[in-house]
Every structure is written in structure tokens, then in C-alpha cells.
CSV table of C-alpha atoms in Angstrom, one decimal:
chain,number,residue,atom,x,y,z
A,435,UNK,CA,38.5,-28.8,22.0
A,436,UNK,CA,41.9,-27.8,23.6
A,437,UNK,CA,44.1,-27.7,20.5
A,438,UNK,CA,43.4,-27.3,16.8
A,439,UNK,CA,42.4,-30.5,15.1
A,440,UNK,CA,45.5,-32.0,13.6
A,441,UNK,CA,43.7,-33.3,10.5
A,442,UNK,CA,41.3,-30.6,9.3
A,443,UNK,CA,38.8,-31.7,6.6
A,444,UNK,CA,38.2,-29.0,4.1
A,445,UNK,CA,34.5,-30.0,3.9
A,446,UNK,CA,34.1,-29.6,7.6
A,447,UNK,CA,35.7,-26.1,7.4
A,448,UNK,CA,33.5,-25.0,4.6
A,449,UNK,CA,30.4,-26.3,6.4
A,450,UNK,CA,31.3,-24.4,9.6
A,451,UNK,CA,32.1,-21.2,7.8
A,452,UNK,CA,28.9,-21.5,5.9
A,453,UNK,CA,27.0,-19.9,8.7
A,454,UNK,CA,26.9,-16.0,9.0
A,455,UNK,CA,26.7,-16.0,12.8
A,456,UNK,CA,29.6,-18.3,13.1
A,457,UNK,CA,31.7,-16.2,10.7
A,458,UNK,CA,30.8,-13.1,12.9
A,459,UNK,CA,31.9,-15.0,16.0
A,460,UNK,CA,35.1,-16.2,14.5
A,461,UNK,CA,35.9,-12.6,13.3
A,462,UNK,CA,35.2,-11.2,16.8
A,463,UNK,CA,37.6,-13.8,18.3
A,464,UNK,CA,40.2,-13.2,15.7
A,465,UNK,CA,40.0,-9.4,16.3
A,466,UNK,CA,40.5,-9.7,20.0
A,467,UNK,CA,43.3,-12.2,19.7
A,468,UNK,CA,41.9,-14.0,22.8
A,469,UNK,CA,38.5,-13.7,24.3
A,470,UNK,CA,35.7,-15.4,26.1
A,471,UNK,CA,32.2,-16.5,25.0
A,472,UNK,CA,30.7,-14.0,27.4
A,473,UNK,CA,32.6,-11.1,25.8
A,474,UNK,CA,31.8,-12.3,22.3
A,475,UNK,CA,28.1,-12.3,23.3
A,476,UNK,CA,28.4,-8.8,24.5
A,477,UNK,CA,29.5,-7.7,21.1
A,478,UNK,CA,27.1,-9.5,18.9
A,479,UNK,CA,23.2,-9.9,19.0
A,480,UNK,CA,23.8,-13.5,20.0
A,481,UNK,CA,23.1,-15.2,23.4
A,482,UNK,CA,26.0,-16.5,25.4
A,483,UNK,CA,24.6,-20.0,25.0
A,484,UNK,CA,24.5,-19.7,21.2
A,485,UNK,CA,28.0,-18.3,21.1
A,486,UNK,CA,29.2,-21.2,23.1
A,487,UNK,CA,27.6,-23.7,20.7
A,488,UNK,CA,29.0,-21.9,17.6
A,489,UNK,CA,32.5,-21.8,19.3
A,490,UNK,CA,32.3,-25.5,19.8
A,491,UNK,CA,31.5,-26.1,16.2
A,492,UNK,CA,34.4,-23.7,15.2
A,493,UNK,CA,36.6,-25.7,17.5
A,494,UNK,CA,35.7,-29.0,15.7
A,495,UNK,CA,36.9,-27.5,12.5
A,496,UNK,CA,40.1,-26.2,14.2
A,497,UNK,CA,39.2,-22.7,13.6
A,498,UNK,CA,39.3,-21.8,17.4
A,499,UNK,CA,41.1,-23.5,20.3
A,500,UNK,CA,40.4,-23.0,24.0
A,501,UNK,CA,42.0,-23.0,27.3
A,502,UNK,CA,40.8,-22.7,30.8
A,503,UNK,CA,42.2,-19.9,33.0
A,504,UNK,CA,40.6,-19.9,36.4
A,505,UNK,CA,37.0,-19.7,35.9
A,506,UNK,CA,37.2,-18.5,32.4
A,507,UNK,CA,37.6,-20.4,29.1
A,508,UNK,CA,39.7,-18.3,26.8
A,509,UNK,CA,39.4,-18.8,22.9
A,510,UNK,CA,41.7,-17.9,20.2
A,511,UNK,CA,41.3,-18.3,16.4
A,512,UNK,CA,43.5,-20.2,14.0
A,513,UNK,CA,44.1,-19.5,10.4
A,514,UNK,CA,45.6,-22.9,9.4
A,515,UNK,CA,42.3,-24.7,8.5
A,516,UNK,CA,41.5,-21.7,6.3
A,517,UNK,CA,44.8,-22.1,4.5
A,518,UNK,CA,44.4,-25.8,4.2
A,519,UNK,CA,40.9,-25.3,2.7
A,520,UNK,CA,42.1,-22.6,0.2
A,521,UNK,CA,44.9,-25.0,-0.8
A,522,UNK,CA,42.5,-27.9,-1.3
A,523,UNK,CA,40.1,-25.7,-3.5
A,524,UNK,CA,43.1,-24.7,-5.6
A,525,UNK,CA,43.9,-28.4,-6.1
A,526,UNK,CA,40.3,-29.1,-7.0
A,527,UNK,CA,40.4,-26.2,-9.6
A,528,UNK,CA,43.7,-27.6,-10.9
A,529,UNK,CA,42.2,-31.1,-11.4
A,530,UNK,CA,39.3,-29.7,-13.4
A,531,UNK,CA,41.8,-27.8,-15.6
A,532,UNK,CA,43.7,-31.3,-16.1
A,533,UNK,CA,40.4,-32.9,-17.0
A,534,UNK,CA,39.2,-30.3,-19.5
A,535,UNK,CA,42.6,-30.5,-21.2
A,536,UNK,CA,42.3,-34.3,-21.4
A,537,UNK,CA,38.8,-34.0,-22.9
A,538,UNK,CA,40.2,-31.4,-25.3
A,539,UNK,CA,42.9,-33.9,-26.5
A,540,UNK,CA,40.3,-36.7,-26.9
A,541,UNK,CA,37.8,-34.4,-28.8
A,542,UNK,CA,40.6,-33.0,-31.1
A,543,UNK,CA,42.0,-36.4,-31.8
A,544,UNK,CA,40.9,-37.3,-35.5
A,545,UNK,CA,40.3,-40.9,-34.4
A,546,UNK,CA,37.5,-39.8,-32.0
A,547,UNK,CA,34.1,-40.6,-33.5
A,548,UNK,CA,31.3,-38.3,-32.7
A,549,UNK,CA,28.2,-39.8,-31.1
B,989,UNK,CA,32.8,5.0,-2.2
B,990,UNK,CA,30.2,2.3,-1.8
B,991,UNK,CA,31.1,-0.1,-4.6
B,992,UNK,CA,32.1,-3.6,-3.7
B,993,UNK,CA,35.6,-4.7,-3.4
B,994,UNK,CA,37.1,-5.8,-6.7
B,995,UNK,CA,36.0,-9.3,-7.5
B,996,UNK,CA,39.4,-10.9,-7.2
B,997,UNK,CA,39.0,-14.7,-6.6
B,998,UNK,CA,38.0,-15.1,-3.0
B,999,UNK,CA,40.3,-17.5,-1.1
B,1000,UNK,CA,37.4,-19.8,-0.4
B,1001,UNK,CA,34.9,-19.5,-3.3
B,1002,UNK,CA,31.6,-21.4,-3.3
B,1003,UNK,CA,31.9,-22.0,-7.0
B,1004,UNK,CA,34.9,-23.1,-9.1
B,1005,UNK,CA,34.5,-22.4,-12.9
B,1006,UNK,CA,36.9,-23.6,-15.5
B,1007,UNK,CA,36.5,-23.2,-19.3
B,1008,UNK,CA,38.5,-23.9,-22.5
B,1009,UNK,CA,37.9,-23.8,-26.3
B,1010,UNK,CA,38.2,-27.0,-28.1
B,1011,UNK,CA,38.7,-27.2,-31.9
B,1012,UNK,CA,35.9,-29.7,-32.4
B,1013,UNK,CA,32.1,-29.6,-32.9
B,1014,UNK,CA,30.0,-30.1,-29.8
B,1015,UNK,CA,29.1,-33.7,-30.8
B,1016,UNK,CA,32.7,-34.8,-30.6
B,1017,UNK,CA,33.3,-33.0,-27.4
B,1018,UNK,CA,30.1,-34.6,-25.9
B,1019,UNK,CA,31.6,-38.1,-27.1
B,1020,UNK,CA,34.8,-37.3,-25.4
B,1021,UNK,CA,33.0,-36.1,-22.2
B,1022,UNK,CA,30.4,-39.0,-21.8
B,1023,UNK,CA,31.4,-42.1,-23.6
B,1024,UNK,CA,32.6,-44.9,-21.3
B,1025,UNK,CA,35.8,-45.6,-23.2
B,1026,UNK,CA,36.8,-41.9,-22.9
B,1027,UNK,CA,35.5,-41.4,-19.4
B,1028,UNK,CA,38.1,-43.9,-18.1
B,1029,UNK,CA,40.8,-41.9,-19.5
B,1030,UNK,CA,39.9,-38.4,-18.4
B,1031,UNK,CA,38.1,-39.0,-15.2
B,1032,UNK,CA,39.7,-41.2,-12.6
B,1033,UNK,CA,42.9,-43.1,-13.3
B,1034,UNK,CA,41.4,-46.3,-12.0
B,1035,UNK,CA,38.2,-46.2,-13.9
B,1036,UNK,CA,34.9,-44.5,-14.0
B,1037,UNK,CA,31.3,-45.6,-14.6
B,1038,UNK,CA,28.5,-43.3,-15.4
B,1039,UNK,CA,24.9,-44.1,-16.1
B,1040,UNK,CA,24.0,-41.4,-18.5
B,1041,UNK,CA,20.5,-40.6,-17.4
B,1042,UNK,CA,19.0,-38.4,-14.7
B,1043,UNK,CA,19.2,-40.5,-11.5
B,1044,UNK,CA,21.9,-42.7,-12.9
B,1045,UNK,CA,24.8,-43.8,-10.8
B,1046,UNK,CA,28.2,-42.2,-11.2
B,1047,UNK,CA,31.4,-43.8,-9.8
B,1048,UNK,CA,34.9,-42.5,-10.3
B,1049,UNK,CA,37.9,-44.5,-9.0
B,1050,UNK,CA,41.4,-43.2,-8.4
B,1051,UNK,CA,44.5,-45.3,-7.6
B,1052,UNK,CA,45.4,-43.0,-4.6
B,1053,UNK,CA,42.2,-41.2,-3.6
B,1054,UNK,CA,39.7,-44.0,-3.5
B,1055,UNK,CA,36.2,-43.8,-5.0
B,1056,UNK,CA,33.9,-40.9,-5.5
B,1057,UNK,CA,30.2,-41.7,-5.7
B,1058,UNK,CA,27.6,-39.4,-7.4
B,1059,UNK,CA,24.2,-39.2,-9.0
B,1060,UNK,CA,23.7,-38.0,-12.5
B,1061,UNK,CA,21.1,-35.1,-12.6
B,1062,UNK,CA,21.1,-33.5,-16.1
B,1063,UNK,CA,21.8,-35.1,-19.5
B,1064,UNK,CA,21.1,-32.8,-22.5
B,1065,UNK,CA,23.2,-34.4,-25.2
B,1066,UNK,CA,25.6,-32.0,-26.9
B,1067,UNK,CA,24.8,-29.3,-24.4
B,1068,UNK,CA,24.7,-30.1,-20.7
B,1069,UNK,CA,26.0,-32.9,-18.4
B,1070,UNK,CA,25.3,-32.4,-14.6
B,1071,UNK,CA,25.8,-34.6,-11.6
B,1072,UNK,CA,26.1,-34.3,-7.9
B,1073,UNK,CA,29.0,-36.2,-6.2
B,1074,UNK,CA,30.1,-36.8,-2.6
B,1075,UNK,CA,33.2,-35.1,-1.2
B,1076,UNK,CA,33.7,-38.0,1.1
B,1077,UNK,CA,35.6,-40.9,-0.5
B,1078,UNK,CA,33.5,-44.1,-0.7
B,1079,UNK,CA,30.5,-42.4,0.9
B,1080,UNK,CA,27.2,-42.3,-1.0
B,1081,UNK,CA,25.9,-38.9,-1.9
B,1082,UNK,CA,23.5,-37.3,0.6
B,1083,UNK,CA,22.2,-33.7,0.9
B,1084,UNK,CA,25.0,-32.8,3.3
B,1085,UNK,CA,28.0,-33.9,1.4
B,1086,UNK,CA,27.7,-33.2,-2.3
B,1087,UNK,CA,28.7,-30.5,-4.7
B,1088,UNK,CA,27.0,-30.1,-8.1
B,1089,UNK,CA,29.2,-30.4,-11.2
B,1090,UNK,CA,27.9,-29.0,-14.5
B,1091,UNK,CA,29.6,-29.3,-17.9
B,1092,UNK,CA,28.3,-27.0,-20.6
B,1093,UNK,CA,29.0,-27.1,-24.3
B,1094,UNK,CA,28.7,-23.9,-26.3
B,1095,UNK,CA,29.2,-24.1,-30.1
B,1096,UNK,CA,31.4,-21.3,-31.3
B,1097,UNK,CA,31.4,-22.0,-35.0
B,1098,UNK,CA,31.5,-25.1,-37.3
B,1099,UNK,CA,34.4,-26.6,-35.6
B,1100,UNK,CA,35.0,-25.1,-32.1
B,1101,UNK,CA,33.2,-25.6,-28.8
B,1102,UNK,CA,33.6,-23.8,-25.5
B,1103,UNK,CA,33.5,-26.4,-22.7
B,1104,UNK,CA,32.9,-25.1,-19.2
B,1105,UNK,CA,32.8,-26.9,-16.0
B,1106,UNK,CA,31.3,-25.4,-12.9
B,1107,UNK,CA,31.6,-27.1,-9.4
B,1108,UNK,CA,29.4,-25.3,-7.0
B,1109,UNK,CA,28.2,-25.8,-3.4
B,1110,UNK,CA,31.4,-25.8,-1.4
B,1111,UNK,CA,29.7,-23.5,1.1
B,1112,UNK,CA,26.3,-25.2,1.2
B,1113,UNK,CA,27.7,-28.4,2.5
B,1114,UNK,CA,25.9,-29.5,5.7
B,1115,UNK,CA,27.1,-31.9,8.2
B,1116,UNK,CA,24.9,-33.4,10.9
B,1117,UNK,CA,21.1,-33.1,11.2
B,1118,UNK,CA,21.7,-30.4,13.9
B,1119,UNK,CA,24.0,-28.6,11.5
B,1120,UNK,CA,21.4,-28.7,8.8
B,1121,UNK,CA,18.8,-27.2,11.0
B,1122,UNK,CA,21.2,-24.5,12.3
B,1123,UNK,CA,22.0,-23.9,8.6
B,1124,UNK,CA,18.4,-23.1,7.7
B,1125,UNK,CA,18.5,-20.1,10.0
B,1126,UNK,CA,21.8,-18.7,8.7
B,1127,UNK,CA,22.0,-16.2,6.0
B,1128,UNK,CA,24.2,-17.6,3.4
B,1129,UNK,CA,23.8,-14.7,0.9
B,1130,UNK,CA,26.7,-12.2,0.5
B,1131,UNK,CA,29.1,-14.0,2.7
B,1132,UNK,CA,32.1,-13.8,0.4
B,1133,UNK,CA,32.9,-10.3,1.2
B,1134,UNK,CA,32.7,-11.2,4.9
B,1135,UNK,CA,34.9,-14.2,4.5
B,1136,UNK,CA,37.4,-12.3,2.5
B,1137,UNK,CA,37.7,-9.9,5.4
B,1138,UNK,CA,38.0,-12.8,7.7
B,1139,UNK,CA,40.8,-14.4,5.6
B,1140,UNK,CA,42.6,-11.0,5.6
B,1141,UNK,CA,42.6,-11.0,9.4
B,1142,UNK,CA,43.3,-14.7,9.9
B,1143,UNK,CA,45.4,-15.8,7.0
B,1144,UNK,CA,46.7,-12.9,4.9
B,1145,UNK,CA,48.9,-15.1,2.8
B,1146,UNK,CA,45.8,-17.2,1.8
B,1147,UNK,CA,43.9,-14.2,0.6
């Protein structure tokens, strides 16, 4: 989990962000710029072990990356997976618009028989 | 000021909803929506098969995006067509990888129908077994405001 995943899957991002504790942890990391699991655990009612586990999942989605500095592991947050996922959801919405429009054309075509 | 932030579309919504008015009665819209010869034209550019009964199989094929597999859940002719489908191309639907799609037809007069499609569950996807267990402990309600805040911090241009 050293660098953000190069190919982020929107469904992975949504799953990972679907947990309130993980969102709180991600926000804590984002606010600090860089921080450690211990510091995050100090800010939230979550054990250090649990924070580390959530940071690992956030890392799998590319939402945080980590680097070692002496004895500490430093985490930072990344926005790219959120942008990718937002764009993907926009594409999903656009494809529904296109499908509804196609259904409209078929239904309004006088040649379409009902039932 | 304790009211909620204006409900502008969140960057990462759990639900997508789209709707339009069609100048045709619901029966014709239903035919366009569900008949095999029409399905292959609006749903998937390389074909689509739908068994139109609860539990029936749904398969949508695209030239470039592979195959989406799903299960029909609701068939109320002229009114509602609902299914669950997998977000993972070629992978069978399972509790962790599906969203639910519902088409609703609402008659607006003798010759007009509002057709609405809702795709929901983008934030209740669950990954591995461990993820699923972890998920049960998580509070998933009211997370849009939180997420909006998060997006503002992390990705202001996506908000």
C-alpha cells in the first residue's frame, strides 16, 4: 500500500466509503494532510488496531497511501479515486438518459404494437 | 441555522434517478421496455436477454463493455420492472456486487406516460466476507452530508 492504486475500481471506492468509521478516518487524514494511525486513533473513538485495518482498506481503494519514516508509517489522503468514481456515476446516469430516450423513440413509433 | 445543506446532487450519490415523459400509453411503453425485439435495441448494443418473471435471468451484452448479468426481481406489467445486476462485467450477481434497477411507469393521461428509472445501492455494495461483516457494524444512514464534506476537502472540483 505504498502508492495509490493505478486502476481504481469505482465499486471498490464506493464499498470502502460505505462505512462511517472509514469516512471519519479518511476525513481525519485529509484534514491533517499527513498523519499516523496512532494520531488518528487519538482523535476518534476507534482503537489504533481498528484504525490500521480501516487505513489498509482505504489504501486498497487508493484513497490513502503510506510511507515509512523511521519507526512511523505516515498516511496521506488522495482525491483521485473520488473523482474517478464521481465521473463513473455521471457516466452511469448519462447511459440511463440515453436508454430512456431510446425507449421513448420506440414507444412513440407508430409501428410499435402494444402488448 | 440547523437546516440541512441544500440538496444539490451529491458527488457520490447512492441512488441515480432519471425520468422522462413519453407520448404513448403505458402499454406501449411497457412493450418498448420489455419485449425482446425492443430490448436488444435500447439495452446493450450486442444483445440482451431477459426472462420476464421474478427470479428470471437477465443478460445484457455490449460490444465494448462485456456482459452484465442480473436477476429479475419485479414484474408488474404496465407498471414496474425491477432487477438486480452485477457491476462486475461477466460476474454473476451476488449480494456484494449488485445494484437494484427499477423502471416505473406512471400514466399521465390517455396518451402520455412518465417513465422513471432508479438505480440504487451504489453505497451498499459489499466486497469480501470480512467487508460484509464490517459493514453490518457501520452506520450507513445519513452519510451523504458527511461524504459531501469529505469531497469538499479532498476533491473540491468533483463536488
